[in-house]
Amino acid sequence: MGRSLSDLVVFIAKRMVQLVLVLFGAIVVTFVVSHLSVSNPCIAWVGPHAGKLAYEHCVQFFGLNHPIYVQLYQYLATLLTGNWGIDQVNQQPVLTLIATYFPATLELVIAALLLMIVVGIPLGVIAANSSGRWADHLVRVFYLSGWAVPTYVGGLILAILVAPALHIAPTGAFTGTPPFHQYTHMSVVDALIAGNIPWTLNALEHLALPAIALAFFNLGIATRMTRASMLEVLPLEYVRTARMKGLSEVWVLYKHALRNALITTVTVLGLTAGYLLSGTVVIEEIFQWPGIGYYAYQSIESYDFTGVVGTVIVFSIGVVIANLVADILYGILDPRVEWR
Amino acid sequence: MADSGELPPSAALTTAEMAAAVDAAVHHRASRRDQFATLYAVLRANPLTLIGFILVAIICVTGLLVWLVPLVTGLVGHPMTIVPYSIIIPSGAKYLGPSLAHPFGTDEAGRDVFSRVLAATPIDLSIGLSITLFSLSVGGVLGLIAGFWDTPGTVGGLVSVVILRVTDIFLAFPSLVLALAIAEVLGRGFTVVLFAIAATWWPFYVRLVRGEVLAVKGTPYIVAAKAAGLSDPKILTRHIIRNITEPLIVYYTLDVGSVLITFSTITFLGIGFTPGTAEWGSMIASYQADLAFDAWPTLFTALAVFVTVLAFSLLGDGLRDILDPRSRRALAVTAASAGEVGRVSSGAPT
């Protein structure tokens, strides 16, 4: 075992096998849980005024009269062919819906991650450098408050109180279709590709509040990790040497110390990215952000099993991929790590 | 442990002072009273931890009183409560601002918000504490097994692999989505939400405990205990569990807040209690419609969640610094509480 490219390939391949196992488990658990207790979703699907015939047709059509393991087998079999089922409410393939909803969520998560990095890491450095003094206490109160404000409260306050005061668009929904081709379905990226500056600014404005709401709650993770690992690095000889050489304080802190302290922070941020994904459920519901969390909530509300299982699959893939990326980044940043 | 040779040479001390310092350091754990003095000094040196500690104490006592006073006085025959107003019947005009009579104002039905927030305290607090305790027990036992008997090729190794794979599945789960799905499917209600969160919460503890066990297992004193012929259960209970409790306490304290937030998020999204129940998440959900023109009910209820979560976070965060032996500041602070020696060594730059 070492650090050559082939080791990395083997490492990734192993993790992919794990991914399949995890996904299989997640699908089975979600499928069973969501199918077991609702006596019959067709009652909800055909509507209160439908006749007995329409109801029985629905039961027949979705195979709900079969035992649950038969239903599970049929679902898995169609899933393998790339057919994730039909969304009962929107009457569209689940995969198509996920493909349209997911990029918006990805954009939101990336924006939140960027905010966490840009704000959270310098705060951690400041706190560590003034450990035990008032700046440290202030930073700690700040990130712990972020942690203690439930996402839904922060989102509500931003959407209903802050947005009108600052004249910012409170929701993620555009008033019209963007006048450019949607390459990625991420509004900011698409507007940038189109080279349309006003639209980019508009898209950024829509993105700002949901991203802040999502980032604020998780800011503490970046700050706390950076602070902790900076505290470990700062007393080391090489930092003292750098200071003795007469390097500026900023250079010592951010170039020498942070470089080594970042290893844990990056790993933890990678792990967080996966959970940010499912944290979007509340944010997207509040800000009407057309993402996968919004879709997941709608599916749950309308007893749409295929939608629920589909989004759980996406969330699980997201977590596992984020973990994998975190491990790979860890190996790249820390030359002592071997791919195993 | 602290002889005079370890004192920084720069410190100008007389022999008598040195002797007193060494004496203080050596005997600082001598009595229970001194232990409390140490704890007090540590807390005083970490004002935020002290604040967290006090807040947690106040919140827990309040929760207990709200729950116990009607119960106990009911047994005597004169039911009393410390909640000032009814949580169902209106006690004033609608949408009153904060006043002396109604510290948190009144809501859209004229109910006293303060009373409702107070009445919800035992519910939310007990859920935060009990789900973490459940997860700690289930995840902790599984983590101990997976960490201690993990030799490949043995029955224990097989068991631990199975435990870890199942844990991985649940770890990759979007806990909020699953909890929502379970709660939506099983119907709306208290126990359902409890079950849903508990089902997704324990895996974190498996990972945590296993990691700690693996770290402790390799230490020389465990190897020595094995060599001395101690049985596995004895090593586990006497040596390993004792040495992994500190990180667990820290994580548990921090986690109470996370559970509380997840729980109130689920109830906020409308799954859990019937509308009108005094529970923080459902209360905010029902107050949010009025947020634009009367923000008090939402803000004060949110403040209750905020203060509770913040209190546990401050306490947990502070405990981490105090309990984690690697934290230099914690060491310096603990030393400072030990008397004269500390006064010298805490002068070292951090």
XYZ file of C-alpha atoms in Angstrom:
690
model
C 0.000 0.000 0.000
C 1.291 3.381 -0.860
C 0.454 6.599 -2.563
C 0.733 5.723 -6.242
C -2.099 6.308 -8.673
C -2.989 2.612 -8.814
C -3.431 2.563 -5.044
C -5.832 5.448 -5.368
C -7.817 3.621 -8.052
C -8.089 0.498 -5.881
C -9.118 2.701 -2.945
C -11.886 4.361 -4.947
C -13.060 1.029 -6.375
C -13.349 -0.418 -2.857
C -15.376 2.556 -1.752
C -17.656 2.196 -4.771
C -18.479 -1.370 -3.693
C -19.315 0.024 -0.261
C -21.484 2.654 -1.938
C -23.533 -0.045 -3.649
C -24.029 -1.886 -0.341
C -25.035 1.291 1.483
C -27.440 2.248 -1.287
C -29.027 -1.181 -1.321
C -29.600 -0.992 2.425
C -30.968 2.538 2.226
C -33.373 1.630 -0.554
C -34.657 -1.466 1.241
C -35.168 0.345 4.557
C -36.881 3.352 2.974
C -39.015 1.218 0.714
C -40.196 -1.039 3.517
C -40.790 1.827 5.940
C -42.691 3.902 3.423
C -44.787 0.963 2.209
C -45.547 -0.800 5.459
C -47.810 1.463 7.352
C -49.904 3.417 4.930
C -52.698 0.975 4.308
C -53.117 2.120 0.751
C -51.694 5.203 -0.944
C -54.145 4.813 -3.802
C -56.794 6.359 -1.557
C -54.742 9.536 -1.598
C -53.700 9.233 -5.217
C -57.053 8.771 -6.917
C -58.624 11.501 -4.834
C -61.680 11.564 -2.575
C -64.238 11.631 -5.377
C -62.932 8.748 -7.454
C -65.040 5.673 -8.008
C -64.258 2.145 -6.831
C -63.168 1.194 -10.327
C -60.540 3.921 -10.566
C -59.244 2.920 -7.145
C -58.969 -0.754 -8.057
C -57.315 0.146 -11.309
C -54.757 2.133 -9.345
C -54.101 -0.796 -6.978
C -53.695 -3.156 -9.909
C -51.517 -0.781 -11.886
C -48.969 -0.217 -9.115
C -49.041 -3.815 -7.926
C -50.090 -2.802 -4.447
C -52.038 -6.025 -4.050
C -48.785 -8.007 -4.036
C -46.845 -8.812 -0.853
C -44.255 -6.200 0.032
C -41.218 -8.317 -0.938
C -42.660 -8.801 -4.415
C -43.178 -5.055 -4.679
C -39.621 -4.471 -3.470
C -38.241 -6.954 -5.992
C -40.172 -5.339 -8.817
C -39.026 -1.900 -7.756
C -35.365 -2.958 -7.600
C -35.632 -4.703 -10.962
C -36.995 -1.614 -12.689
C -34.507 0.564 -10.825
C -31.636 -1.412 -12.342
C -32.935 -0.666 -15.826
C -32.633 3.039 -15.051
C -36.331 3.502 -14.503
C -36.883 5.113 -11.106
C -40.640 4.956 -11.368
C -43.282 7.535 -12.140
C -44.055 10.368 -9.766
C -47.768 9.984 -8.988
C -48.415 13.640 -8.328
C -46.546 15.248 -11.220
C -47.099 12.304 -13.581
C -43.458 12.457 -14.666
C -40.526 10.046 -14.319
C -38.866 10.496 -10.912
C -35.435 10.553 -12.516
C -36.424 13.467 -14.753
C -37.771 15.395 -11.781
C -34.626 14.713 -9.759
C -32.462 15.829 -12.685
C -34.286 19.158 -12.822
C -34.389 19.692 -9.058
C -30.903 18.517 -8.102
C -28.730 21.232 -9.752
C -30.556 23.952 -7.803
C -29.753 22.156 -4.547
C -26.146 21.611 -5.595
C -25.827 25.331 -6.274
C -27.267 26.135 -2.851
C -24.947 23.678 -1.069
C -21.864 24.931 -2.930
C -22.742 28.539 -2.113
C -23.215 27.624 1.555
C -19.905 25.725 1.609
C -18.106 28.715 0.081
C -19.600 30.979 2.744
C -18.539 28.546 5.457
C -14.986 28.536 4.094
C -14.672 32.284 3.516
C -16.169 33.280 6.880
C -15.677 30.242 9.076
C -11.986 29.495 8.575
C -10.627 33.038 9.209
C -12.812 33.210 12.327
C -11.248 29.982 13.541
C -7.749 31.384 12.939
C -8.594 34.574 14.839
C -10.072 32.604 17.733
C -7.069 30.296 17.989
C -4.583 33.148 17.781
C -6.262 34.976 20.640
C -7.117 31.842 22.587
C -8.675 32.559 25.950
C -9.039 36.268 25.282
C -12.141 38.255 24.380
C -11.864 37.735 20.600
C -11.880 33.983 21.208
C -14.967 34.243 23.401
C -16.726 36.466 20.853
C -16.038 34.075 17.992
C -17.199 31.180 20.126
C -20.452 32.925 21.007
C -20.929 33.760 17.322
C -20.563 30.242 15.996
C -22.435 28.663 18.866
C -25.317 31.074 18.227
C -25.310 29.960 14.619
C -25.519 26.397 15.826
C -28.260 27.204 18.324
C -30.556 29.034 15.905
C -32.671 26.321 14.303
C -32.424 26.501 10.519
C -36.138 27.050 10.185
C -36.085 30.034 12.543
C -33.062 31.598 10.828
C -34.684 30.982 7.455
C -38.002 32.474 8.556
C -36.377 35.575 10.002
C -34.271 36.080 6.871
C -37.185 35.477 4.521
C -39.877 37.460 6.323
C -38.083 40.121 8.364
C -34.685 40.737 6.741
C -35.537 40.392 3.048
C -38.195 43.156 2.939
C -35.993 45.441 5.021
C -33.080 45.088 2.606
C -35.302 44.875 -0.484
C -33.857 41.504 -1.391
C -35.835 38.834 -3.189
C -37.105 36.611 -0.364
C -37.568 33.397 -2.303
C -35.518 31.398 -4.751
C -38.264 31.306 -7.345
C -37.596 33.437 -10.401
C -40.420 35.598 -11.602
C -39.922 34.453 -15.158
C -37.892 31.986 -17.150
C -34.318 33.137 -17.594
C -33.842 34.467 -21.133
C -30.919 32.180 -21.786
C -30.269 28.517 -22.441
C -30.159 26.433 -19.271
C -26.982 24.414 -19.553
C -26.580 23.367 -15.930
C -29.911 24.354 -14.334
C -27.871 26.358 -11.820
C -29.129 29.890 -12.157
C -25.889 31.718 -11.367
C -23.731 29.477 -13.535
C -26.164 29.617 -16.451
C -26.366 33.404 -16.289
C -22.568 33.578 -16.227
C -22.293 31.270 -19.227
C -24.773 33.465 -21.052
C -22.554 36.408 -20.158
C -25.526 38.276 -18.785
C -24.320 40.382 -15.833
C -27.729 41.744 -14.677
C -29.147 38.224 -14.640
C -26.116 36.953 -12.737
C -26.639 39.608 -10.089
C -30.324 38.787 -9.964
C -29.570 35.090 -9.548
C -27.019 35.859 -6.824
C -29.621 37.953 -5.018
C -32.041 35.041 -5.037
C -29.314 32.703 -3.853
C -27.998 34.933 -1.068
C -30.530 34.436 1.723
C -31.066 30.668 1.444
C -27.301 30.164 1.245
C -26.708 32.352 4.311
C -29.422 30.523 6.234
C -27.882 27.168 5.355
C -24.309 28.303 6.049
C -24.988 30.085 9.341
C -26.202 26.930 11.025
C -23.103 25.020 9.979
C -20.568 27.823 10.268
C -19.510 26.520 13.662
C -18.169 23.308 12.174
C -15.570 25.096 10.048
C -14.681 27.563 12.799
C -14.519 24.999 15.559
C -12.329 22.606 13.569
C -9.996 25.350 12.382
C -9.661 26.710 15.902
C -8.913 23.303 17.383
C -6.308 22.326 14.806
C -4.714 25.787 14.816
C -4.316 25.434 18.581
C -2.416 22.216 17.959
C -0.209 23.716 15.252
C 0.593 27.150 16.710
C 2.900 26.007 19.540
C 5.020 23.914 17.146
C 8.664 24.717 16.414
C 8.217 25.566 12.761
C 5.686 28.278 13.512
C 8.056 29.793 16.053
C 10.847 29.621 13.482
C 8.697 31.399 10.926
C 7.964 34.124 13.468
C 11.663 34.384 14.358
C 12.547 34.849 10.702
C 10.587 38.068 10.969
C 7.728 37.027 8.699
C 4.586 39.093 9.088
C 1.941 37.761 11.470
C -0.600 37.320 8.674
C 1.913 35.355 6.608
C 2.826 33.100 9.541
C -0.793 32.448 10.451
C -2.334 31.931 7.055
C 0.580 30.562 5.036
C 2.483 28.448 7.525
C 0.137 27.482 10.319
C -3.175 27.278 8.466
C -1.728 25.099 5.715
C -1.283 22.287 8.217
C -4.316 23.077 10.301
C -6.578 22.907 7.248
C -6.204 19.145 6.846
C -8.830 18.309 9.452
C -11.032 21.253 8.518
C -11.223 20.188 4.875
C -12.057 16.640 5.854
C -14.810 17.735 8.164
C -16.197 20.158 5.573
C -16.296 17.327 3.048
C -18.247 15.221 5.516
C -20.571 18.139 6.197
C -21.363 18.651 2.524
C -23.321 15.421 2.503
C -25.401 16.481 5.473
C -25.885 19.993 4.091
C -27.661 18.262 1.256
C -30.395 16.884 3.480
C -30.392 20.046 5.572
C -31.778 21.760 2.495
C -35.212 20.224 3.084
C -36.258 22.943 5.514
C -34.436 25.796 3.789
C -35.906 24.956 0.407
C -39.368 24.618 1.873
C -39.131 28.077 3.490
C -37.504 29.868 0.559
C -39.468 27.974 -2.094
C -36.132 27.000 -3.605
C -36.859 24.565 -6.427
C -34.415 21.901 -5.250
C -34.317 18.265 -4.243
C -35.179 18.997 -0.583
C -38.324 20.784 -1.706
C -39.174 17.834 -3.916
C -38.480 15.369 -1.082
C -40.837 17.221 1.234
C -43.553 17.392 -1.420
C -43.204 13.657 -2.047
C -43.488 12.845 1.646
C -46.532 15.093 1.991
C -48.315 13.449 -0.929
C -47.378 9.841 0.000
C -45.422 9.574 -3.211
C -43.298 6.505 -2.498
C -41.297 6.551 -5.710
C -40.381 10.170 -5.072
C -39.410 9.508 -1.441
C -37.237 6.508 -2.260
C -35.730 8.383 -5.213
C -34.707 11.379 -3.143
C -33.377 9.171 -0.349
C -31.178 7.456 -2.954
C -29.872 10.840 -4.101
C -29.227 12.021 -0.543
C -27.427 8.787 0.332
C -25.258 8.965 -2.785
C -24.487 12.552 -1.844
C -23.329 11.611 1.652
C -21.189 8.694 0.460
C -19.608 10.708 -2.374
C -18.915 13.594 0.012
C -17.196 11.156 2.399
C -15.132 9.754 -0.457
C -14.086 13.217 -1.623
C -13.181 14.105 1.965
C -10.963 11.008 2.228
C -9.251 11.741 -1.096
C -8.665 15.394 -0.156
C -7.274 14.262 3.176
C -4.777 12.066 1.358
C -3.764 14.860 -1.002
C -3.273 17.393 1.817
C -1.481 15.061 4.199
C 1.476 13.337 2.490
C 1.704 10.761 5.293
C -1.648 9.191 4.446
C -1.625 5.949 2.494
C -4.545 4.817 0.352
C -6.043 1.825 2.065
C 4.096 14.788 39.503
C 5.099 18.372 40.014
C 8.513 18.662 41.555
C 10.314 21.948 41.762
C 12.558 21.003 38.821
C 9.651 21.434 36.421
C 9.084 25.029 37.336
C 10.162 27.553 34.714
C 13.596 28.832 35.704
C 12.596 32.380 34.903
C 10.118 32.451 37.735
C 11.656 34.157 40.717
C 10.415 32.150 43.673
C 11.687 31.845 47.175
C 12.260 28.384 48.527
C 9.312 28.719 50.840
C 7.007 29.740 48.003
C 8.252 26.813 45.978
C 7.609 24.422 48.789
C 4.100 25.816 49.233
C 3.471 25.557 45.499
C 4.658 21.973 45.302
C 2.667 21.123 48.366
C -0.452 22.693 46.877
C 0.036 20.882 43.588
C 0.636 17.502 45.165
C -2.232 17.717 47.599
C -4.753 19.534 45.465
C -6.869 16.427 45.053
C -6.689 15.556 48.679
C -10.218 16.409 49.726
C -13.654 16.657 48.188
C -13.830 20.284 49.125
C -10.682 20.961 47.177
C -12.137 19.137 44.192
C -15.057 21.539 44.176
C -12.605 24.397 44.513
C -10.794 23.078 41.432
C -14.033 22.792 39.477
C -14.997 26.279 40.554
C -11.647 27.708 39.474
C -11.846 25.964 36.102
C -15.365 27.250 35.508
C -14.393 30.745 36.608
C -11.520 30.774 34.162
C -13.963 29.795 31.361
C -16.777 32.316 31.814
C -18.735 30.945 28.843
C -18.678 27.431 30.245
C -19.882 28.814 33.552
C -22.733 30.637 31.794
C -23.636 27.448 29.932
C -23.507 25.473 33.165
C -25.773 27.929 34.990
C -28.224 28.117 32.063
C -28.443 24.339 31.773
C -29.088 24.126 35.500
C -31.824 26.781 35.351
C -33.504 25.194 32.321
C -33.430 21.706 33.836
C -34.808 22.914 37.170
C -37.547 24.891 35.381
C -38.482 21.884 33.284
C -38.597 19.669 36.355
C -40.744 22.150 38.286
C -43.225 22.623 35.437
C -43.605 18.860 35.240
C -43.446 17.924 38.933
C -45.358 20.691 40.712
C -48.814 19.811 39.257
C -48.054 16.114 39.756
C -47.052 16.383 43.410
C -49.640 18.962 44.413
C -52.259 16.896 42.573
C -51.446 13.954 44.838
C -52.001 16.139 47.893
C -55.341 17.234 46.498
C -54.662 20.835 45.566
C -53.308 20.836 42.016
C -51.062 23.835 41.476
C -48.832 24.829 38.611
C -46.015 27.299 38.122
C -47.272 28.125 34.624
C -49.045 31.483 35.152
C -51.829 31.217 32.557
C -53.727 28.483 30.790
C -52.053 27.269 27.614
C -55.396 26.643 25.882
C -57.803 29.310 27.110
C -57.111 32.927 26.017
C -55.937 35.084 28.891
C -55.950 38.510 27.251
C -56.435 40.450 24.047
C -54.912 39.126 20.824
C -51.439 40.156 19.663
C -50.405 41.968 22.844
C -46.800 43.068 22.970
C -44.505 42.115 25.855
C -45.663 43.571 29.166
C -45.347 42.762 32.855
C -48.564 40.730 32.798
C -47.537 38.902 29.620
C -43.715 38.949 29.424
C -43.688 37.346 25.949
C -46.966 38.956 24.790
C -50.031 37.063 23.612
C -50.617 35.139 20.384
C -53.272 35.090 17.662
C -55.790 33.509 20.051
C -54.940 35.740 22.995
C -53.048 32.994 24.821
C -50.095 33.926 26.999
C -46.930 33.034 25.042
C -44.750 32.881 28.164
C -46.975 30.218 29.700
C -46.929 28.169 26.534
C -43.144 28.401 26.206
C -42.825 27.399 29.867
C -45.271 24.517 29.521
C -43.309 23.198 26.531
C -39.996 23.125 28.396
C -40.328 19.649 29.964
C -41.477 18.127 26.650
C -38.648 19.470 24.535
C -36.015 19.011 27.218
C -36.940 15.413 27.998
C -36.890 14.565 24.304
C -33.427 16.064 23.873
C -32.113 14.179 26.883
C -33.868 10.855 26.287
C -33.104 10.392 22.594
C -29.428 11.099 23.149
C -29.453 8.684 26.094
C -31.120 6.002 23.981
C -28.646 6.552 21.139
C -25.744 6.520 23.558
C -26.873 3.210 25.034
C -27.634 1.427 21.758
C -24.826 2.975 19.721
C -22.436 2.756 22.652
C -22.905 -0.982 23.180
C -22.638 -1.709 19.450
C -19.592 0.545 19.198
C -17.916 -1.208 22.141
C -18.486 -4.591 20.511
C -17.338 -3.409 17.083
C -14.281 -1.734 18.509
C -13.172 -4.351 21.022
C -13.690 -7.656 19.207
C -12.608 -6.656 15.734
C -9.991 -9.327 14.955
C -10.679 -10.495 11.388
C -11.505 -14.169 11.018
C -13.171 -14.547 14.410
C -16.847 -14.506 15.298
C -16.340 -11.122 16.917
C -14.682 -9.811 13.772
C -17.628 -10.939 11.689
C -20.099 -9.368 14.098
C -18.216 -6.089 14.103
C -18.125 -6.006 10.292
C -21.894 -6.530 10.189
C -22.417 -3.801 12.802
C -20.269 -1.366 10.864
C -21.958 -2.036 7.525
C -25.424 -1.553 9.001
C -24.183 1.598 10.716
C -22.832 2.862 7.383
C -26.249 2.436 5.804
C -27.927 4.439 8.529
C -25.135 7.016 8.551
C -25.593 7.731 4.862
C -29.278 8.208 5.460
C -30.615 11.709 5.362
C -31.888 11.505 8.945
C -34.341 14.365 8.612
C -35.867 12.948 5.429
C -36.176 9.473 6.889
C -37.611 10.826 10.116
C -40.114 12.854 8.114
C -41.006 9.840 5.992
C -41.445 7.578 9.010
C -43.472 10.170 10.856
C -45.638 10.922 7.840
C -46.247 7.257 7.202
C -46.887 6.116 10.771
C -49.152 9.020 11.449
C -48.715 12.181 13.426
C -47.822 11.867 17.041
C -45.324 12.170 19.805
C -44.056 8.579 19.921
C -43.755 8.399 16.146
C -41.415 11.368 15.983
C -39.447 9.944 18.904
C -39.099 6.630 17.111
C -38.155 8.345 13.859
C -35.343 10.390 15.392
C -34.066 7.541 17.551
C -33.923 5.290 14.477
C -31.572 7.686 12.721
C -29.574 8.938 15.684
C -27.719 5.923 17.148
C -25.234 5.329 14.272
C -23.180 8.405 15.203
C -22.518 6.859 18.597
C -21.386 3.540 17.109
C -18.711 5.384 15.123
C -17.721 7.589 18.033
C -17.454 4.809 20.621
C -15.703 2.447 18.227
C -13.144 5.118 17.384
C -12.468 5.807 21.040
C -12.213 2.093 21.859
C -9.742 1.532 19.018
C -7.639 4.458 20.239
C -7.585 3.204 23.838
C -7.142 -0.462 22.933
C -3.650 0.047 21.586
C -2.323 1.784 24.677
C 0.335 -0.017 26.742
C -1.763 -0.303 29.873
C -4.450 -2.305 28.076
C -1.767 -4.576 26.647
C -0.386 -4.890 30.169
C -3.825 -5.728 31.540
C -4.159 -8.438 28.900
C -0.723 -9.794 29.684
C -1.674 -9.867 33.356
C -4.442 -12.307 32.421
C -7.482 -10.083 32.902
C -10.602 -11.317 31.137
C -12.047 -9.376 28.215
C -15.214 -8.209 30.032
C -13.083 -6.979 32.928
C -10.754 -5.064 30.639
C -13.786 -3.611 28.903
C -15.622 -2.472 32.006
C -12.736 -1.558 34.251
C -10.263 -0.045 31.826
C -11.777 0.824 28.474
C -15.168 2.245 29.433
C -13.609 4.389 32.123
C -11.206 5.904 29.659
C -13.681 6.731 26.939
C -16.302 8.415 29.118
C -14.880 11.921 28.834
C -15.288 12.380 25.058
C -18.697 10.722 25.367
C -19.828 13.217 27.999
C -18.727 16.071 25.754
C -20.461 14.647 22.717
C -23.607 13.839 24.681
C -23.865 17.395 26.010
C -23.438 18.892 22.543
C -25.826 16.374 21.052
C -28.768 17.248 23.312
C -28.998 20.514 21.370
C -28.840 18.776 17.982
C -31.655 16.400 18.904
C -33.731 19.300 20.145
C -33.232 21.155 16.863
C -34.042 18.116 14.727
C -37.096 17.331 16.808
C -38.454 20.861 16.643
C -37.691 20.966 12.896
C -39.884 17.921 12.364
C -42.682 19.343 14.463
C -42.200 22.694 12.712
C -42.766 21.014 9.358
C -46.089 19.921 10.735
C -45.482 16.316 11.654
C -45.713 15.320 15.271
C -48.164 17.217 17.387
C -51.612 18.404 16.523
C -51.754 22.161 15.987
C -52.237 23.984 19.262
C -49.977 21.757 21.344
C -47.520 23.650 23.487
C -44.271 22.443 21.941
C -41.625 24.801 20.618
C -41.442 23.604 16.998
C -45.213 23.402 16.506
C -45.643 26.762 18.242
C -43.238 28.464 15.847
C -44.986 26.764 12.938
C -48.319 28.222 14.008
C -46.887 31.668 14.852
C -44.886 32.093 11.636
C -47.965 33.196 9.677
C -48.058 36.361 11.818
C -44.303 36.929 11.722
C -44.527 39.895 9.361
C -46.756 42.030 11.615
C -46.398 40.507 15.086
C -42.994 38.919 15.501
C -43.017 38.571 19.316
C -44.579 35.095 19.687
C -42.242 33.603 17.066
C -39.170 35.399 18.371
C -39.749 34.507 22.035
C -40.465 30.866 21.256
C -37.402 30.768 19.033
C -35.465 32.378 21.884
C -36.409 29.452 24.120
C -34.986 26.971 21.597
C -31.953 29.194 21.060
C -31.110 29.608 24.737
C -31.558 25.912 25.481
C -29.409 24.737 22.572
C -26.823 27.453 23.252
C -26.643 26.504 26.919
C -25.901 22.862 26.166
C -23.440 23.840 23.416
C -21.555 26.250 25.685
C -21.370 23.607 28.377
C -20.292 20.864 25.969
C -17.783 23.055 24.190
C -16.313 24.127 27.513
C -16.250 20.557 28.826
C -14.262 19.578 25.743
C -11.601 22.116 26.587
C -11.561 21.107 30.232
C -11.637 17.333 29.732
C -9.453 17.054 26.626
C -5.926 16.553 27.927
C -4.457 17.794 24.681
C -5.909 21.236 25.037
C -3.059 23.324 26.352
C -5.290 26.018 27.651
C -7.293 23.551 29.658
C -4.098 22.267 31.189
C -2.960 25.742 32.042
C -6.308 26.555 33.574
C -6.431 23.353 35.597
C -2.925 24.036 36.792
C -3.908 27.561 37.728
C -6.526 26.136 40.039
C -3.938 23.971 41.723
C -2.407 26.901 43.487
C 0.899 28.674 43.303
C 2.408 26.363 40.670
C -0.344 27.322 38.312
C 0.173 30.985 38.809
C 3.670 30.541 37.482
C 2.959 28.156 34.615
C -0.127 29.901 33.315
C 2.114 32.828 32.461
C 3.440 30.769 29.550
C 2.365 32.044 26.133
C -0.445 30.148 24.499
